[in-house]
CSV table of C-alpha atoms and ligand atoms in Angstrom, one decimal:
chain,number,residue,atom,x,y,z
A,1,MET,CA,-1.8,202.9,161.4
A,2,GLN,CA,-0.2,202.1,164.7
A,3,LEU,CA,2.2,199.2,164.7
A,4,PRO,CA,4.5,197.6,167.3
A,5,ARG,CA,8.1,198.7,166.9
A,6,GLU,CA,9.8,195.8,168.7
A,7,VAL,CA,8.4,192.3,168.8
A,8,ILE,CA,10.5,189.6,170.4
A,9,VAL,CA,9.3,186.0,170.8
A,10,GLY,CA,11.5,183.3,172.2
A,11,ASN,CA,12.9,181.5,175.2
A,12,GLY,CA,14.1,183.9,177.9
A,13,THR,CA,13.2,187.1,176.0
A,14,ILE,CA,11.9,188.7,179.2
A,15,GLN,CA,15.5,189.4,180.0
A,16,GLU,CA,15.4,192.0,177.2
A,17,ALA,CA,12.6,194.0,178.9
A,18,ALA,CA,14.8,196.8,180.2
A,19,LYS,CA,17.0,196.9,177.1
A,20,ILE,CA,13.9,197.4,175.0
A,21,SER,CA,12.6,200.1,177.3
A,22,GLN,CA,15.8,202.0,176.9
A,23,LYS,CA,16.0,201.5,173.2
A,24,LEU,CA,12.5,203.0,172.9
A,25,GLY,CA,13.7,206.0,174.9
A,26,PHE,CA,12.0,205.1,178.2
A,27,THR,CA,15.1,205.5,180.4
A,28,LYS,CA,13.5,207.2,183.5
A,29,SER,CA,10.3,205.7,184.7
A,30,ALA,CA,7.8,202.9,184.1
A,31,LEU,CA,4.5,201.6,185.6
A,32,VAL,CA,4.1,197.8,185.7
A,33,ILE,CA,0.5,196.5,185.7
A,34,ALA,CA,0.2,192.8,186.6
A,35,GLY,CA,-2.1,190.5,188.6
A,36,SER,CA,-0.9,189.0,191.9
A,37,LYS,CA,-0.1,185.7,190.1
A,38,THR,CA,1.4,187.2,187.0
A,39,TYR,CA,3.5,189.5,189.1
A,40,ASP,CA,5.2,186.4,190.6
A,41,ILE,CA,5.5,184.8,187.1
A,42,ALA,CA,6.9,187.7,185.2
A,43,GLY,CA,6.0,191.1,186.7
A,44,ARG,CA,8.7,191.1,189.4
A,45,ALA,CA,11.4,190.1,186.9
A,46,VAL,CA,10.4,193.0,184.6
A,47,LYS,CA,10.5,195.4,187.6
A,48,GLU,CA,13.9,194.2,188.8
A,49,LEU,CA,15.4,194.4,185.3
A,50,LEU,CA,14.2,197.9,184.9
A,51,ILE,CA,15.5,198.9,188.4
A,52,ASP,CA,18.9,197.4,187.5
A,53,ARG,CA,19.0,199.9,184.6
A,54,ARG,CA,18.1,202.8,187.0
A,55,ILE,CA,14.6,203.1,185.7
A,56,GLU,CA,12.2,204.2,188.4
A,57,VAL,CA,9.4,201.6,188.6
A,58,ASP,CA,6.0,201.5,190.3
A,59,THR,CA,3.7,198.5,190.2
A,60,PHE,CA,-0.1,198.3,190.2
A,61,LEU,CA,-1.8,195.0,190.7
A,62,VAL,CA,-5.2,194.3,189.2
A,63,GLU,CA,-7.3,191.2,189.3
A,64,THR,CA,-10.2,192.1,186.9
A,65,ALA,CA,-10.7,194.3,183.9
A,66,THR,CA,-13.5,196.6,184.9
A,67,ILE,CA,-14.0,200.2,184.1
A,68,LYS,CA,-13.1,200.9,187.8
A,69,ASP,CA,-9.8,199.1,187.4
A,70,VAL,CA,-9.0,201.2,184.3
A,71,GLU,CA,-9.9,204.4,186.2
A,72,ALA,CA,-7.8,203.4,189.2
A,73,VAL,CA,-4.7,202.8,186.9
A,74,GLU,CA,-5.4,206.1,185.1
A,75,GLU,CA,-5.3,207.9,188.4
A,76,ARG,CA,-2.0,206.3,189.2
A,77,ILE,CA,-0.7,207.4,185.8
A,78,ARG,CA,-1.8,211.0,186.3
A,79,THR,CA,0.0,211.0,189.7
A,80,LEU,CA,3.2,209.3,188.7
A,81,LYS,CA,3.5,210.4,185.1
A,82,PRO,CA,5.5,207.3,184.0
A,83,GLN,CA,7.1,207.3,180.5
A,84,VAL,CA,5.7,203.9,179.7
A,85,VAL,CA,3.2,201.3,181.0
A,86,PHE,CA,4.0,197.6,181.0
A,87,GLY,CA,1.1,195.2,180.9
A,88,VAL,CA,2.2,191.8,182.3
A,89,GLY,CA,-0.3,188.9,182.2
A,90,GLY,CA,-2.9,187.2,180.2
A,91,GLY,CA,-6.1,188.8,179.1
A,92,THR,CA,-7.3,191.1,181.9
A,93,LYS,CA,-4.1,192.7,182.9
A,94,ILE,CA,-3.1,193.5,179.4
A,95,ASP,CA,-6.5,194.9,178.7
A,96,VAL,CA,-6.4,197.2,181.7
A,97,ALA,CA,-2.8,198.4,180.9
A,98,LYS,CA,-3.7,199.0,177.3
A,99,CYS,CA,-6.9,200.9,177.9
A,100,SER,CA,-5.7,203.1,180.8
A,101,SER,CA,-2.4,204.0,179.0
A,102,ALA,CA,-4.3,204.8,175.8
A,103,ARG,CA,-6.7,207.1,177.7
A,104,GLN,CA,-3.8,208.8,179.4
A,105,ASP,CA,-1.8,209.0,176.1
A,106,ILE,CA,1.2,207.0,177.4
A,107,PRO,CA,2.9,204.2,175.4
A,108,PHE,CA,2.2,200.6,176.3
A,109,ILE,CA,4.4,197.5,176.2
A,110,SER,CA,2.8,194.1,176.2
A,111,VAL,CA,4.4,191.2,178.2
A,112,PRO,CA,2.0,188.2,177.7
A,113,THR,CA,2.2,185.3,180.1
A,114,THR,CA,-0.3,183.2,178.2
A,115,ALA,CA,-1.2,182.6,174.5
A,116,SER,CA,-4.9,182.5,175.1
A,117,HIS,CA,-6.1,185.1,172.6
A,118,ASP,CA,-4.9,187.8,170.2
A,119,GLY,CA,-5.5,190.7,172.6
A,120,ILE,CA,-1.9,190.4,173.7
A,121,ALA,CA,-0.9,192.2,170.4
A,122,SER,CA,-4.0,194.0,169.2
A,123,PRO,CA,-4.9,197.7,169.5
A,124,LEU,CA,-8.3,196.7,171.1
A,125,SER,CA,-9.2,196.1,174.7
A,126,SER,CA,-12.2,194.4,176.4
A,127,ILE,CA,-13.4,196.1,179.5
A,128,GLN,CA,-16.3,194.9,181.8
A,129,GLY,CA,-18.8,197.6,182.6
A,130,SER,CA,-18.1,199.6,179.6
A,131,GLY,CA,-21.5,198.7,178.2
A,132,LYS,CA,-19.9,196.8,175.4
A,133,PRO,CA,-19.4,193.0,175.7
A,134,TYR,CA,-16.8,193.1,172.9
A,135,SER,CA,-13.4,194.8,172.4
A,136,VAL,CA,-13.1,198.5,171.5
A,137,MET,CA,-10.1,200.5,170.1
A,138,ALA,CA,-7.4,201.5,172.6
A,139,GLN,CA,-3.9,201.5,171.2
A,140,ALA,CA,-1.4,199.1,169.7
A,141,PRO,CA,1.5,198.0,172.0
A,142,LEU,CA,4.7,199.8,171.2
A,143,ALA,CA,6.6,196.6,171.9
A,144,ILE,CA,5.6,192.9,172.6
A,145,ILE,CA,7.9,190.8,174.7
A,146,ALA,CA,6.7,187.2,174.5
A,147,ASP,CA,8.8,184.8,176.5
A,148,THR,CA,7.9,181.3,175.3
A,149,ASN,CA,9.5,179.8,178.4
A,150,ILE,CA,7.0,181.7,180.6
A,151,ILE,CA,4.0,181.1,178.2
A,152,MET,CA,4.7,177.3,178.2
A,153,GLN,CA,4.3,177.1,181.9
A,154,ALA,CA,0.6,178.3,181.7
A,155,PRO,CA,-2.0,175.6,181.7
A,156,TRP,CA,-2.3,174.0,178.2
A,157,ARG,CA,-5.9,175.0,177.9
A,158,PHE,CA,-4.8,178.6,177.4
A,159,ALA,CA,-2.8,177.7,174.3
A,160,ILE,CA,-5.6,175.6,172.9
A,161,SER,CA,-7.9,178.6,173.4
A,162,GLY,CA,-5.4,180.8,171.6
A,163,CYS,CA,-5.3,178.4,168.6
A,164,ALA,CA,-9.1,178.5,168.4
A,165,ASP,CA,-9.1,182.3,168.4
A,166,VAL,CA,-6.7,182.2,165.5
A,167,ILE,CA,-8.7,179.6,163.5
A,168,ALA,CA,-11.7,181.9,164.0
A,169,LYS,CA,-10.1,184.3,161.5
A,170,LEU,CA,-11.4,182.0,158.7
A,171,THR,CA,-15.0,183.1,159.3
A,172,ALA,CA,-14.1,186.6,160.4
A,173,VAL,CA,-12.5,187.4,157.1
A,174,LYS,CA,-15.3,185.9,155.1
A,175,ASP,CA,-17.8,188.1,157.1
A,176,TRP,CA,-15.6,191.1,156.4
A,177,LYS,CA,-15.6,190.4,152.7
A,178,LEU,CA,-19.4,189.9,152.8
A,179,ALA,CA,-19.8,193.3,154.4
A,180,HIS,CA,-17.6,194.8,151.7
A,181,GLU,CA,-19.5,193.2,148.9
A,182,GLU,CA,-23.0,193.8,150.2
A,183,LYS,CA,-22.7,196.9,152.3
A,184,ASN,CA,-19.7,198.6,150.7
A,185,GLU,CA,-17.7,198.5,153.9
A,186,TYR,CA,-14.0,199.2,153.7
A,187,TYR,CA,-12.1,195.9,153.2
A,188,GLY,CA,-8.3,195.8,153.5
A,189,ALA,CA,-6.9,192.9,151.5
A,190,TYR,CA,-3.5,193.0,153.2
A,191,ALA,CA,-5.0,192.9,156.7
A,192,ALA,CA,-7.4,190.2,155.7
A,193,SER,CA,-4.6,188.1,154.2
A,194,LEU,CA,-2.4,188.4,157.3
A,195,ALA,CA,-5.3,187.2,159.5
A,196,LEU,CA,-6.1,184.3,157.1
A,197,MET,CA,-2.4,183.3,156.8
A,198,SER,CA,-2.2,183.0,160.6
A,199,ALA,CA,-5.3,180.8,160.7
A,200,ARG,CA,-3.9,178.6,158.0
A,201,LEU,CA,-0.6,178.3,159.7
A,202,VAL,CA,-2.2,177.2,162.9
A,203,ILE,CA,-4.3,174.6,161.1
A,204,GLU,CA,-1.2,173.3,159.3
A,205,SER,CA,0.8,173.2,162.5
A,206,ALA,CA,-1.9,171.5,164.6
A,207,ASP,CA,0.2,168.4,165.0
A,208,LEU,CA,3.3,170.4,165.9
A,209,ILE,CA,1.4,172.5,168.4
A,210,SER,CA,-0.2,169.4,170.0
A,211,GLU,CA,3.3,168.2,170.9
A,212,ARG,CA,3.3,171.0,173.5
A,213,GLY,CA,6.8,172.0,172.7
A,214,GLU,CA,8.5,175.4,172.4
A,215,GLU,CA,8.4,175.2,168.6
A,216,GLY,CA,4.6,174.9,168.5
A,217,ILE,CA,4.1,177.7,171.1
A,218,HIS,CA,6.4,179.9,168.9
A,219,VAL,CA,4.2,179.3,165.9
A,220,LEU,CA,1.1,180.1,167.9
A,221,MET,CA,2.6,183.3,169.4
A,222,GLU,CA,3.6,184.5,166.0
A,223,ALA,CA,0.1,183.8,164.7
A,224,LEU,CA,-1.5,185.7,167.5
A,225,ILE,CA,0.8,188.6,167.1
A,226,SER,CA,0.2,188.7,163.3
A,227,CYS,CA,-3.6,188.8,164.1
A,228,GLY,CA,-3.0,191.7,166.4
A,229,VAL,CA,-1.0,193.5,163.7
A,230,SER,CA,-3.7,192.8,161.1
A,231,MET,CA,-6.2,194.7,163.4
A,232,SER,CA,-3.7,197.6,163.6
A,233,ILE,CA,-3.5,197.7,159.9
A,234,ALA,CA,-7.2,197.5,159.4
A,235,GLY,CA,-7.9,200.1,162.1
A,236,SER,CA,-10.6,197.8,163.6
A,237,SER,CA,-11.1,194.2,164.8
A,238,ARG,CA,-12.8,193.3,161.4
A,239,PRO,CA,-10.1,190.9,160.1
A,240,CYS,CA,-10.2,189.0,163.4
A,241,SER,CA,-13.7,189.2,164.7
A,242,GLY,CA,-16.9,188.2,162.8
A,243,SER,CA,-20.0,186.2,163.5
A,244,GLU,CA,-18.1,183.6,165.4
A,245,HIS,CA,-17.0,186.3,167.9
A,246,LEU,CA,-20.5,187.6,168.1
A,247,PHE,CA,-21.5,184.1,169.1
A,248,SER,CA,-18.7,183.9,171.7
A,249,HIS,CA,-19.7,187.3,173.3
A,250,SER,CA,-23.3,186.3,173.3
A,251,LEU,CA,-22.7,182.9,174.9
A,252,GLU,CA,-20.6,184.7,177.6
A,253,THR,CA,-23.7,186.9,178.3
A,254,VAL,CA,-26.1,183.9,178.3
A,255,ARG,CA,-23.8,181.8,180.5
A,256,PRO,CA,-20.9,183.8,182.0
A,257,ASN,CA,-17.5,182.3,183.0
A,258,CYS,CA,-18.0,178.8,181.9
A,259,SER,CA,-15.5,178.7,179.0
A,260,MET,CA,-12.6,180.7,177.6
A,261,HIS,CA,-12.9,183.3,174.8
A,262,GLY,CA,-11.0,181.3,172.2
A,263,GLU,CA,-12.9,178.1,173.1
A,264,ARG,CA,-16.2,179.7,172.4
A,265,CYS,CA,-14.9,181.3,169.2
A,266,GLY,CA,-13.8,177.9,168.0
A,267,VAL,CA,-17.2,176.4,168.4
A,268,GLY,CA,-18.7,179.6,166.7
A,269,THR,CA,-16.3,179.1,163.8
A,270,ILE,CA,-17.7,175.6,163.1
A,271,MET,CA,-21.3,176.9,162.9
A,272,MET,CA,-20.5,180.1,161.0
A,273,ALA,CA,-18.3,178.2,158.5
A,274,TYR,CA,-21.3,176.0,157.9
A,275,LEU,CA,-23.5,179.0,157.3
A,276,GLN,CA,-20.9,180.6,155.0
A,277,GLY,CA,-20.7,177.4,152.9
A,278,ALA,CA,-17.0,177.0,154.0
A,279,ASN,CA,-15.2,173.9,155.1
A,280,TRP,CA,-16.6,173.6,158.6
A,281,LYS,CA,-15.6,169.9,158.9
A,282,GLN,CA,-11.9,170.9,158.6
A,283,VAL,CA,-12.4,173.4,161.4
A,284,LYS,CA,-14.1,170.8,163.5
A,285,ARG,CA,-11.4,168.2,162.8
A,286,THR,CA,-8.6,170.7,163.6
A,287,LEU,CA,-10.2,171.8,166.9
A,288,GLU,CA,-10.6,168.1,167.8
A,289,LYS,CA,-6.9,167.4,167.0
A,290,LEU,CA,-5.9,170.3,169.2
A,291,GLY,CA,-8.1,169.1,172.0
A,292,ALA,CA,-10.3,172.3,171.8
A,293,PRO,CA,-14.0,172.2,172.5
A,294,GLY,CA,-16.2,171.4,169.5
A,295,SER,CA,-19.6,171.1,171.1
A,296,ALA,CA,-22.0,172.6,173.6
A,297,HIS,CA,-21.2,169.8,176.0
A,298,GLU,CA,-17.4,170.5,175.8
A,299,LEU,CA,-18.1,174.2,176.4
A,300,GLY,CA,-20.1,173.3,179.5
A,301,VAL,CA,-23.4,174.7,178.2
A,302,ASP,CA,-26.7,173.1,177.1
A,303,LYS,CA,-28.4,173.2,173.7
A,304,HIS,CA,-30.9,175.9,174.7
A,305,GLU,CA,-28.1,178.2,175.7
A,306,VAL,CA,-26.3,177.7,172.3
A,307,VAL,CA,-29.5,178.5,170.4
A,308,LYS,CA,-30.2,181.5,172.6
A,309,ALA,CA,-26.6,182.7,172.1
A,310,LEU,CA,-27.0,182.4,168.3
A,311,ASP,CA,-30.3,184.3,168.4
A,312,LEU,CA,-28.6,187.1,170.5
A,313,ALA,CA,-25.5,187.1,168.3
A,314,ALA,CA,-27.5,188.1,165.3
A,315,THR,CA,-28.5,191.3,167.1
A,316,LEU,CA,-25.5,192.1,169.2
A,317,ARG,CA,-23.6,194.6,167.0
A,318,PRO,CA,-26.0,196.1,164.5
A,319,GLU,CA,-23.2,197.9,162.7
A,320,ARG,CA,-21.2,194.7,162.1
A,321,TYR,CA,-22.7,193.0,159.1
A,322,THR,CA,-22.1,189.3,159.1
A,323,ILE,CA,-23.6,186.1,157.7
A,324,LEU,CA,-26.0,186.1,160.7
A,325,ARG,CA,-27.5,189.4,159.7
A,326,LYS,CA,-27.7,188.3,156.0
A,327,LEU,CA,-29.5,185.0,156.7
A,328,ASN,CA,-31.6,186.3,159.6
A,329,LEU,CA,-32.5,182.8,160.7
A,330,SER,CA,-35.2,181.8,163.2
A,331,SER,CA,-34.5,180.0,166.5
A,332,GLU,CA,-35.5,176.7,164.7
A,333,GLY,CA,-33.0,177.5,162.0
A,334,TYR,CA,-30.2,178.0,164.5
A,335,GLU,CA,-31.1,174.8,166.2
A,336,THR,CA,-30.8,173.0,162.9
A,337,VAL,CA,-27.3,174.6,162.3
A,338,ALA,CA,-26.1,173.6,165.7
A,339,LYS,CA,-27.4,170.0,165.3
A,340,THR,CA,-26.1,169.6,161.7
A,341,THR,CA,-22.6,170.6,162.8
A,342,GLY,CA,-22.7,168.4,165.9
A,343,VAL,CA,-22.5,171.3,168.3
A,344,ILE,CA,-25.6,170.2,170.0
B,401,LIG,ZN1,-10.8,186.8,169.7
């Protein structure tokens, strides 16, 4: 079990970056991975703070999270041999920093600039061109520095997507339990409870989060980090990723780049909760309250694409037993599910 040792969430916490680096024993050198935008937003600040404390810093800018990006960063790590890698950004930059540092056996510190999904704190990374359209194990961040002041400046859509990614744990945990009961798969009650608690907290706090204030973002960040930790405890993405994530990954394959990860997961959660006999109406209501997509139209896809994605989702990860594999519906069956839940 790999867990973060330092987690700080709050206004202005980025100022602690160098102090935390030193506290963890990284007093000599660091590599900062960021995007060109996130470098301006937070990467430069991290770099300057480290330099102020006489830590040698190199930066590497990435714009995508492909296997080539990972290999390029690995090459830089091999040349410079930094003590630690900082990943500064939203999804892609953190994924690249996490994956390349894990492959080179160097610790990683996560500095998220958005709250759009739980990858900011999880031990998994999602890399394009790896042959897997879903996340694979890399390593848990040794520290997470989440500055709510920075995160609040990101477009609000990111936070909504993050909320939906947390709400998705409702169906993910149910799928995990199903795999335990029917396929004798390992099930960790503690990890499952942690993921579920995060989902419930975000549902209960939907009004507060909708106010778009710091308090709501704080709740969301803690929920996302708890989800990341639940995956570290489970040793897999099981507590946080079930059939609703399979739908999200499939829809991204069917119609790339038209929606955010969490947004697709939210819509998937509505339909999977229905299939699981859970309270799908509450999921739908909460997403609506948050302003998150609840239908194909709001995701920018058509009804055929939704049905196609559901078909594909059932076959995407044969080793991951979920409600989709259990029910093994036909395309007509999926269409009925999507219609009944108002997704199409
Ligand atoms: Zn997710």
